[in-house]
PDB file of C-alpha atoms in Angstrom:
ATOM      1  CA  MET A   1    -137.394 -41.731 120.045  1.00  0.00           C
ATOM      2  CA  PRO A   2    -136.202 -44.649 117.871  1.00  0.00           C
ATOM      3  CA  GLU A   3    -133.094 -42.658 116.990  1.00  0.00           C
ATOM      4  CA  SER A   4    -132.459 -41.897 120.682  1.00  0.00           C
ATOM      5  CA  GLY A   5    -132.831 -45.579 121.608  1.00  0.00           C
ATOM      6  CA  GLU A   6    -130.512 -46.631 118.812  1.00  0.00           C
ATOM      7  CA  LYS A   7    -127.913 -44.078 120.005  1.00  0.00           C
ATOM      8  CA  MET A   8    -128.181 -45.329 123.569  1.00  0.00           C
ATOM      9  CA  GLY A   9    -127.657 -48.881 122.346  1.00  0.00           C
ATOM     10  CA  LYS A  10    -124.557 -47.867 120.452  1.00  0.00           C
ATOM     11  CA  ASP A  11    -123.225 -46.041 123.518  1.00  0.00           C
ATOM     12  CA  ARG A  12    -123.808 -49.106 125.694  1.00  0.00           C
ATOM     13  CA  ARG A  13    -122.022 -51.345 123.191  1.00  0.00           C
ATOM     14  CA  LYS A  14    -119.142 -48.873 122.979  1.00  0.00           C
ATOM     15  CA  THR A  15    -118.908 -48.635 126.767  1.00  0.00           C
ATOM     16  CA  GLY A  16    -119.077 -52.417 127.087  1.00  0.00           C
ATOM     17  CA  LYS A  17    -116.320 -52.835 124.514  1.00  0.00           C
ATOM     18  CA  THR A  18    -114.129 -50.317 126.344  1.00  0.00           C
ATOM     19  CA  ILE A  19    -114.663 -52.097 129.668  1.00  0.00           C
ATOM     20  CA  LEU A  20    -113.885 -55.442 128.025  1.00  0.00           C
ATOM     21  CA  ASN A  21    -110.633 -54.114 126.550  1.00  0.00           C
ATOM     22  CA  LEU A  22    -109.710 -52.665 129.916  1.00  0.00           C
ATOM     23  CA  LEU A  23    -110.365 -55.979 131.655  1.00  0.00           C
ATOM     24  CA  ILE A  24    -108.255 -57.801 129.061  1.00  0.00           C
ATOM     25  CA  ALA A  25    -105.391 -55.336 129.547  1.00  0.00           C
ATOM     26  CA  VAL A  26    -105.565 -55.665 133.338  1.00  0.00           C
ATOM     27  CA  GLY A  27    -105.661 -59.433 133.073  1.00  0.00           C
ATOM     28  CA  PHE A  28    -102.668 -59.466 130.717  1.00  0.00           C
ATOM     29  CA  LEU A  29    -100.718 -57.193 133.075  1.00  0.00           C
ATOM     30  CA  ALA A  30    -101.555 -59.448 136.013  1.00  0.00           C
ATOM     31  CA  VAL A  31    -100.266 -62.491 134.101  1.00  0.00           C
ATOM     32  CA  VAL A  32     -97.026 -60.686 133.219  1.00  0.00           C
ATOM     33  CA  VAL A  33     -96.455 -59.643 136.834  1.00  0.00           C
ATOM     34  CA  PHE A  34     -97.191 -63.173 138.020  1.00  0.00           C
ATOM     35  CA  LEU A  35     -94.720 -64.655 135.537  1.00  0.00           C
ATOM     36  CA  LEU A  36     -92.038 -62.147 136.565  1.00  0.00           C
ATOM     37  CA  PHE A  37     -92.398 -63.068 140.223  1.00  0.00           C
ATOM     38  CA  LEU A  38     -92.431 -66.738 139.307  1.00  0.00           C
ATOM     39  CA  ALA A  39     -89.247 -66.356 137.254  1.00  0.00           C
ATOM     40  CA  ALA A  40     -87.582 -64.302 139.964  1.00  0.00           C
ATOM     41  CA  GLY A  41     -88.293 -66.986 142.513  1.00  0.00           C
ATOM     42  CA  SER A  42     -86.797 -69.689 140.303  1.00  0.00           C
ATOM     43  CA  VAL A  43     -83.557 -67.854 139.389  1.00  0.00           C
ATOM     44  CA  GLU A  44     -80.583 -68.863 141.531  1.00  0.00           C
ATOM     45  CA  THR A  45     -78.757 -66.047 143.316  1.00  0.00           C
ATOM     46  CA  THR A  46     -75.122 -65.610 142.223  1.00  0.00           C
ATOM     47  CA  MET A  47     -72.577 -64.138 144.609  1.00  0.00           C
ATOM     48  CA  PRO A  48     -70.452 -61.185 143.451  1.00  0.00           C
ATOM     49  CA  ASN A  49     -67.186 -62.244 141.818  1.00  0.00           C
ATOM     50  CA  ASN A  50     -63.793 -61.078 143.032  1.00  0.00           C
ATOM     51  CA  SER A  51     -60.903 -61.791 140.633  1.00  0.00           C
ATOM     52  CA  TYR A  52     -57.415 -60.479 139.955  1.00  0.00           C
ATOM     53  CA  ALA A  53     -55.287 -61.389 136.912  1.00  0.00           C
ATOM     54  CA  ILE A  54     -51.580 -60.503 136.954  1.00  0.00           C
ATOM     55  CA  LYS A  55     -49.299 -60.741 133.926  1.00  0.00           C
ATOM     56  CA  ILE A  56     -45.757 -59.344 133.967  1.00  0.00           C
ATOM     57  CA  THR A  57     -43.580 -59.924 130.904  1.00  0.00           C
ATOM     58  CA  GLY A  58     -40.009 -58.914 130.093  1.00  0.00           C
ATOM     59  CA  LEU A  59     -38.645 -60.186 133.406  1.00  0.00           C
ATOM     60  CA  SER A  60     -37.084 -63.232 131.729  1.00  0.00           C
ATOM     61  CA  ASP A  61     -34.738 -60.890 129.829  1.00  0.00           C
ATOM     62  CA  LEU A  62     -33.296 -59.532 133.072  1.00  0.00           C
ATOM     63  CA  VAL A  63     -30.503 -60.933 135.254  1.00  0.00           C
ATOM     64  CA  VAL A  64     -31.120 -61.171 138.995  1.00  0.00           C
ATOM     65  CA  ASN A  65     -28.584 -59.436 141.201  1.00  0.00           C
ATOM     66  CA  GLY A  66     -28.881 -61.478 144.408  1.00  0.00           C
ATOM     67  CA  THR A  67     -32.581 -61.163 145.278  1.00  0.00           C
ATOM     68  CA  ALA A  68     -35.086 -59.611 142.904  1.00  0.00           C
ATOM     69  CA  THR A  69     -38.437 -58.220 143.987  1.00  0.00           C
ATOM     70  CA  VAL A  70     -41.458 -57.189 141.943  1.00  0.00           C
ATOM     71  CA  MET A  71     -44.509 -55.679 143.652  1.00  0.00           C
ATOM     72  CA  VAL A  72     -47.963 -54.859 142.298  1.00  0.00           C
ATOM     73  CA  PRO A  73     -51.029 -53.186 143.832  1.00  0.00           C
ATOM     74  CA  VAL A  74     -53.732 -55.257 145.496  1.00  0.00           C
ATOM     75  CA  PRO A  75     -57.498 -54.876 144.897  1.00  0.00           C
ATOM     76  CA  ALA A  76     -58.742 -53.582 148.220  1.00  0.00           C
ATOM     77  CA  ILE A  77     -59.883 -50.473 150.061  1.00  0.00           C
ATOM     78  CA  SER A  78     -60.430 -52.180 153.413  1.00  0.00           C
ATOM     79  CA  GLU A  79     -57.888 -54.203 155.405  1.00  0.00           C
ATOM     80  CA  GLU A  80     -58.809 -57.476 153.675  1.00  0.00           C
ATOM     81  CA  MET A  81     -56.032 -58.451 151.272  1.00  0.00           C
ATOM     82  CA  LEU A  82     -55.416 -61.261 148.832  1.00  0.00           C
ATOM     83  CA  THR A  83     -52.488 -63.354 150.035  1.00  0.00           C
ATOM     84  CA  GLY A  84     -51.372 -66.889 149.214  1.00  0.00           C
ATOM     85  CA  ARG A  85     -53.698 -67.413 146.246  1.00  0.00           C
ATOM     86  CA  HIS A  86     -51.227 -65.797 143.841  1.00  0.00           C
ATOM     87  CA  GLN A  87     -48.362 -68.248 143.378  1.00  0.00           C
ATOM     88  CA  ALA A  88     -46.079 -67.923 140.347  1.00  0.00           C
ATOM     89  CA  PHE A  89     -43.462 -70.420 139.140  1.00  0.00           C
ATOM     90  CA  GLY A  90     -40.014 -69.497 140.441  1.00  0.00           C
ATOM     91  CA  TRP A  91     -41.299 -66.810 142.809  1.00  0.00           C
ATOM     92  CA  GLN A  92     -42.220 -66.528 146.473  1.00  0.00           C
ATOM     93  CA  THR A  93     -45.400 -64.516 147.074  1.00  0.00           C
ATOM     94  CA  ALA A  94     -46.366 -62.435 150.100  1.00  0.00           C
ATOM     95  CA  VAL A  95     -48.140 -59.224 151.054  1.00  0.00           C
ATOM     96  CA  ARG A  96     -45.696 -56.535 152.168  1.00  0.00           C
ATOM     97  CA  GLU A  97     -46.015 -53.220 153.901  1.00  0.00           C
ATOM     98  CA  THR A  98     -44.634 -50.299 151.863  1.00  0.00           C
ATOM     99  CA  PRO A  99     -44.529 -46.518 152.394  1.00  0.00           C
ATOM    100  CA  TYR A 100     -47.667 -46.373 150.222  1.00  0.00           C
ATOM    101  CA  GLY A 101     -49.538 -49.230 151.885  1.00  0.00           C
ATOM    102  CA  ARG A 102     -49.720 -52.968 151.335  1.00  0.00           C
ATOM    103  CA  MET A 103     -48.623 -54.495 148.036  1.00  0.00           C
ATOM    104  CA  LEU A 104     -48.428 -57.996 146.613  1.00  0.00           C
ATOM    105  CA  ALA A 105     -44.722 -58.918 146.382  1.00  0.00           C
ATOM    106  CA  PHE A 106     -42.955 -61.546 144.269  1.00  0.00           C
ATOM    107  CA  THR A 107     -39.341 -62.372 145.220  1.00  0.00           C
ATOM    108  CA  THR A 108     -36.746 -64.721 143.705  1.00  0.00           C
ATOM    109  CA  THR A 109     -33.099 -65.594 144.299  1.00  0.00           C
ATOM    110  CA  GLY A 110     -32.622 -67.445 141.019  1.00  0.00           C
ATOM    111  CA  SER A 111     -30.177 -66.259 138.377  1.00  0.00           C
ATOM    112  CA  TYR A 112     -32.997 -65.323 136.041  1.00  0.00           C
ATOM    113  CA  ALA A 113     -36.547 -64.265 136.799  1.00  0.00           C
ATOM    114  CA  PRO A 114     -39.338 -65.999 134.876  1.00  0.00           C
ATOM    115  CA  ASP A 115     -42.260 -63.953 133.635  1.00  0.00           C
ATOM    116  CA  ILE A 116     -45.288 -63.914 135.923  1.00  0.00           C
ATOM    117  CA  SER A 117     -48.800 -64.963 134.931  1.00  0.00           C
ATOM    118  CA  VAL A 118     -51.256 -65.778 137.708  1.00  0.00           C
ATOM    119  CA  SER A 119     -54.928 -65.253 138.388  1.00  0.00           C
ATOM    120  CA  SER A 120     -57.294 -65.731 141.276  1.00  0.00           C
ATOM    121  CA  GLY A 121     -61.050 -65.689 141.585  1.00  0.00           C
ATOM    122  CA  GLU A 122     -63.594 -66.319 144.285  1.00  0.00           C
ATOM    123  CA  PHE A 123     -67.159 -65.483 145.225  1.00  0.00           C
ATOM    124  CA  GLU A 124     -67.695 -63.182 148.167  1.00  0.00           C
ATOM    125  CA  LYS A 125     -70.373 -61.355 150.111  1.00  0.00           C
ATOM    126  CA  ARG A 126     -68.783 -57.917 149.972  1.00  0.00           C
ATOM    127  CA  GLU A 127     -70.234 -55.773 147.206  1.00  0.00           C
ATOM    128  CA  GLU A 128     -68.507 -52.394 147.455  1.00  0.00           C
ATOM    129  CA  PRO A 129     -66.186 -51.314 144.612  1.00  0.00           C
ATOM    130  CA  ARG A 130     -62.448 -51.467 145.054  1.00  0.00           C
ATOM    131  CA  LEU A 131     -59.523 -49.992 143.133  1.00  0.00           C
ATOM    132  CA  LEU A 132     -56.053 -51.381 142.623  1.00  0.00           C
ATOM    133  CA  VAL A 133     -54.249 -49.809 145.577  1.00  0.00           C
ATOM    134  CA  PRO A 134     -51.948 -48.186 146.610  1.00  0.00           C
ATOM    135  CA  VAL A 135     -53.459 -45.120 144.970  1.00  0.00           C
ATOM    136  CA  LEU A 136     -50.966 -42.288 144.594  1.00  0.00           C
ATOM    137  CA  ALA A 137     -53.390 -39.767 143.112  1.00  0.00           C
ATOM    138  CA  THR A 138     -57.041 -39.379 142.125  1.00  0.00           C
ATOM    139  CA  PRO A 139     -58.799 -36.397 140.482  1.00  0.00           C
ATOM    140  CA  ASP A 140     -59.362 -34.125 143.504  1.00  0.00           C
ATOM    141  CA  MET A 141     -61.234 -36.649 145.657  1.00  0.00           C
ATOM    142  CA  ASN A 142     -60.578 -39.520 148.059  1.00  0.00           C
ATOM    143  CA  ILE A 143     -60.472 -43.194 147.083  1.00  0.00           C
ATOM    144  CA  GLU A 144     -63.980 -44.024 148.275  1.00  0.00           C
ATOM    145  CA  GLU A 145     -65.545 -41.185 146.270  1.00  0.00           C
ATOM    146  CA  PHE A 146     -63.522 -41.926 143.151  1.00  0.00           C
ATOM    147  CA  SER A 147     -64.337 -45.645 143.212  1.00  0.00           C
ATOM    148  CA  ARG A 148     -68.035 -44.871 142.920  1.00  0.00           C
ATOM    149  CA  LEU A 149     -67.738 -42.848 139.721  1.00  0.00           C
ATOM    150  CA  PRO A 150     -68.709 -44.423 136.359  1.00  0.00           C
ATOM    151  CA  GLY A 151     -65.020 -44.494 135.483  1.00  0.00           C
ATOM    152  CA  GLY A 152     -61.805 -42.552 135.213  1.00  0.00           C
ATOM    153  CA  THR A 153     -58.007 -42.635 135.357  1.00  0.00           C
ATOM    154  CA  TYR A 154     -55.929 -42.480 138.509  1.00  0.00           C
ATOM    155  CA  THR A 155     -52.306 -43.189 139.498  1.00  0.00           C
ATOM    156  CA  SER A 156     -51.167 -46.410 141.142  1.00  0.00           C
ATOM    157  CA  VAL A 157     -47.650 -47.810 141.623  1.00  0.00           C
ATOM    158  CA  VAL A 158     -45.499 -50.877 140.876  1.00  0.00           C
ATOM    159  CA  PHE A 159     -42.052 -51.806 142.182  1.00  0.00           C
ATOM    160  CA  LEU A 160     -38.891 -53.336 140.707  1.00  0.00           C
ATOM    161  CA  ASP A 161     -35.590 -54.027 142.465  1.00  0.00           C
ATOM    162  CA  GLY A 162     -32.640 -56.413 142.415  1.00  0.00           C
ATOM    163  CA  PHE A 163     -32.001 -56.688 138.665  1.00  0.00           C
ATOM    164  CA  VAL A 164     -28.766 -56.048 136.780  1.00  0.00           C
ATOM    165  CA  PRO A 165     -29.300 -52.963 134.586  1.00  0.00           C
ATOM    166  CA  PRO A 166     -30.029 -54.293 131.087  1.00  0.00           C
ATOM    167  CA  SER A 167     -28.580 -53.063 127.824  1.00  0.00           C
ATOM    168  CA  GLU A 168     -30.152 -50.039 126.161  1.00  0.00           C
ATOM    169  CA  ASP A 169     -31.928 -52.150 123.538  1.00  0.00           C
ATOM    170  CA  ALA A 170     -33.524 -54.497 126.097  1.00  0.00           C
ATOM    171  CA  ALA A 171     -37.319 -54.749 126.032  1.00  0.00           C
ATOM    172  CA  PRO A 172     -39.168 -52.990 128.867  1.00  0.00           C
ATOM    173  CA  VAL A 173     -41.105 -54.828 131.558  1.00  0.00           C
ATOM    174  CA  ARG A 174     -44.832 -54.866 130.844  1.00  0.00           C
ATOM    175  CA  PHE A 175     -47.418 -54.904 133.656  1.00  0.00           C
ATOM    176  CA  THR A 176     -50.904 -56.086 132.680  1.00  0.00           C
ATOM    177  CA  LEU A 177     -53.175 -56.166 135.733  1.00  0.00           C
ATOM    178  CA  GLU A 178     -56.947 -56.519 135.889  1.00  0.00           C
ATOM    179  CA  TYR A 179     -59.202 -56.577 138.918  1.00  0.00           C
ATOM    180  CA  ARG A 180     -62.890 -57.362 138.401  1.00  0.00           C
ATOM    181  CA  GLY A 181     -65.504 -57.203 141.159  1.00  0.00           C
ATOM    182  CA  GLY A 182     -69.267 -57.342 141.586  1.00  0.00           C
ATOM    183  CA  GLY A 183     -71.547 -58.687 138.882  1.00  0.00           C
ATOM    184  CA  GLY A 184     -73.634 -60.837 141.230  1.00  0.00           C
ATOM    185  CA  MET A 185     -77.240 -61.739 140.441  1.00  0.00           C
ATOM    186  CA  LYS A 186     -80.090 -61.392 142.925  1.00  0.00           C
ATOM    187  CA  HIS A 187     -83.082 -63.036 141.314  1.00  0.00           C
ATOM    188  CA  LEU A 188     -83.476 -61.071 138.070  1.00  0.00           C
ATOM    189  CA  VAL A 189     -81.393 -58.057 139.118  1.00  0.00           C
ATOM    190  CA  LYS A 190     -77.723 -58.048 138.091  1.00  0.00           C
ATOM    191  CA  GLU A 191     -75.402 -55.907 140.180  1.00  0.00           C
ATOM    192  CA  ASP A 192     -72.886 -53.427 138.823  1.00  0.00           C
ATOM    193  CA  THR A 193     -69.542 -54.790 137.639  1.00  0.00           C
ATOM    194  CA  TRP A 194     -66.422 -52.712 138.194  1.00  0.00           C
ATOM    195  CA  THR A 195     -62.947 -53.187 136.753  1.00  0.00           C
ATOM    196  CA  ALA A 196     -59.610 -51.617 137.624  1.00  0.00           C
ATOM    197  CA  THR A 197     -56.753 -52.163 135.175  1.00  0.00           C
ATOM    198  CA  VAL A 198     -53.107 -51.342 134.620  1.00  0.00           C
ATOM    199  CA  ASP A 199     -51.545 -51.897 131.195  1.00  0.00           C
ATOM    200  CA  THR A 200     -48.208 -50.145 130.912  1.00  0.00           C
ATOM    201  CA  THR A 201     -44.486 -50.680 130.409  1.00  0.00           C
ATOM    202  CA  VAL A 202     -41.645 -49.830 132.776  1.00  0.00           C
ATOM    203  CA  PRO A 203     -37.963 -49.609 131.775  1.00  0.00           C
ATOM    204  CA  GLY A 204     -36.030 -52.713 132.778  1.00  0.00           C
ATOM    205  CA  ALA A 205     -33.442 -50.450 134.368  1.00  0.00           C
ATOM    206  CA  ALA A 206     -36.030 -48.988 136.728  1.00  0.00           C
ATOM    207  CA  SER A 207     -35.402 -49.487 140.425  1.00  0.00           C
ATOM    208  CA  GLY A 208     -37.833 -48.780 143.239  1.00  0.00           C
ATOM    209  CA  PHE A 209     -41.406 -47.503 143.072  1.00  0.00           C
ATOM    210  CA  VAL A 210     -42.696 -46.465 139.642  1.00  0.00           C
ATOM    211  CA  PRO A 211     -46.003 -44.544 139.308  1.00  0.00           C
ATOM    212  CA  VAL A 212     -48.259 -46.073 136.651  1.00  0.00           C
ATOM    213  CA  PRO A 213     -51.636 -45.054 135.184  1.00  0.00           C
ATOM    214  CA  ALA A 214     -54.659 -47.139 136.158  1.00  0.00           C
ATOM    215  CA  GLU A 215     -58.124 -47.194 134.598  1.00  0.00           C
ATOM    216  CA  TYR A 216     -61.383 -47.666 136.469  1.00  0.00           C
ATOM    217  CA  GLN A 217     -64.768 -48.438 134.880  1.00  0.00           C
ATOM    218  CA  VAL A 218     -68.236 -49.426 136.078  1.00  0.00           C
ATOM    219  CA  VAL A 219     -70.639 -51.455 133.925  1.00  0.00           C
ATOM    220  CA  ALA A 220     -74.148 -50.806 135.208  1.00  0.00           C
ATOM    221  CA  GLY A 221     -76.310 -53.765 136.137  1.00  0.00           C
ATOM    222  CA  GLY A 222     -80.088 -53.956 135.957  1.00  0.00           C
ATOM    223  CA  ILE A 223     -82.945 -56.351 135.326  1.00  0.00           C
ATOM    224  CA  ARG A 224     -82.023 -59.408 133.246  1.00  0.00           C
ATOM    225  CA  PHE A 225     -84.691 -61.635 131.645  1.00  0.00           C
TER     226      PHE A 225
END
């Protein structure tokens, strides 16, 4: 009997210790959850960013033949387009209709065309991904489907016209374009960030629409502490 009582006492102490550890764990978890909700409530919400950086070099080596025009894709799938925010020294800027869709056009009547370097950024409520369009080709799917992939390469287009054909040893025109969208913060949850870029050269003697490769990539969001 003494041995049985001693065993029962040990079992009670063991059970009590287990219950105590369980209560401590539950209490710790409750504190963590409370702190997470408290932190989430104190974090300011950030709107998704919408920015487009345009850099075109090699234009200053070309001679304008009357009126020169350079056009680049715009970051949109819907009808909303960026317009007067992109102003470059020595150029007039407007959105033009083309056989492929709307494009952002720079025109000049000066003797020489300065290189272009402009950027624009703003916060917005729209959160869906967008490519640099027009899109001439995607891998066997439409624009909306392609823009929701983790990434890939597609074909966009740029435009050059109104320049005197340069000499054979003239440097090509380089288009460096980057659209970045998303990346907003809702409490502790960061949204996906997507980028669409063009980084390619086009012969200075080119005239008209020139297909160019474009890259698309999504950086996944998630909880941020």
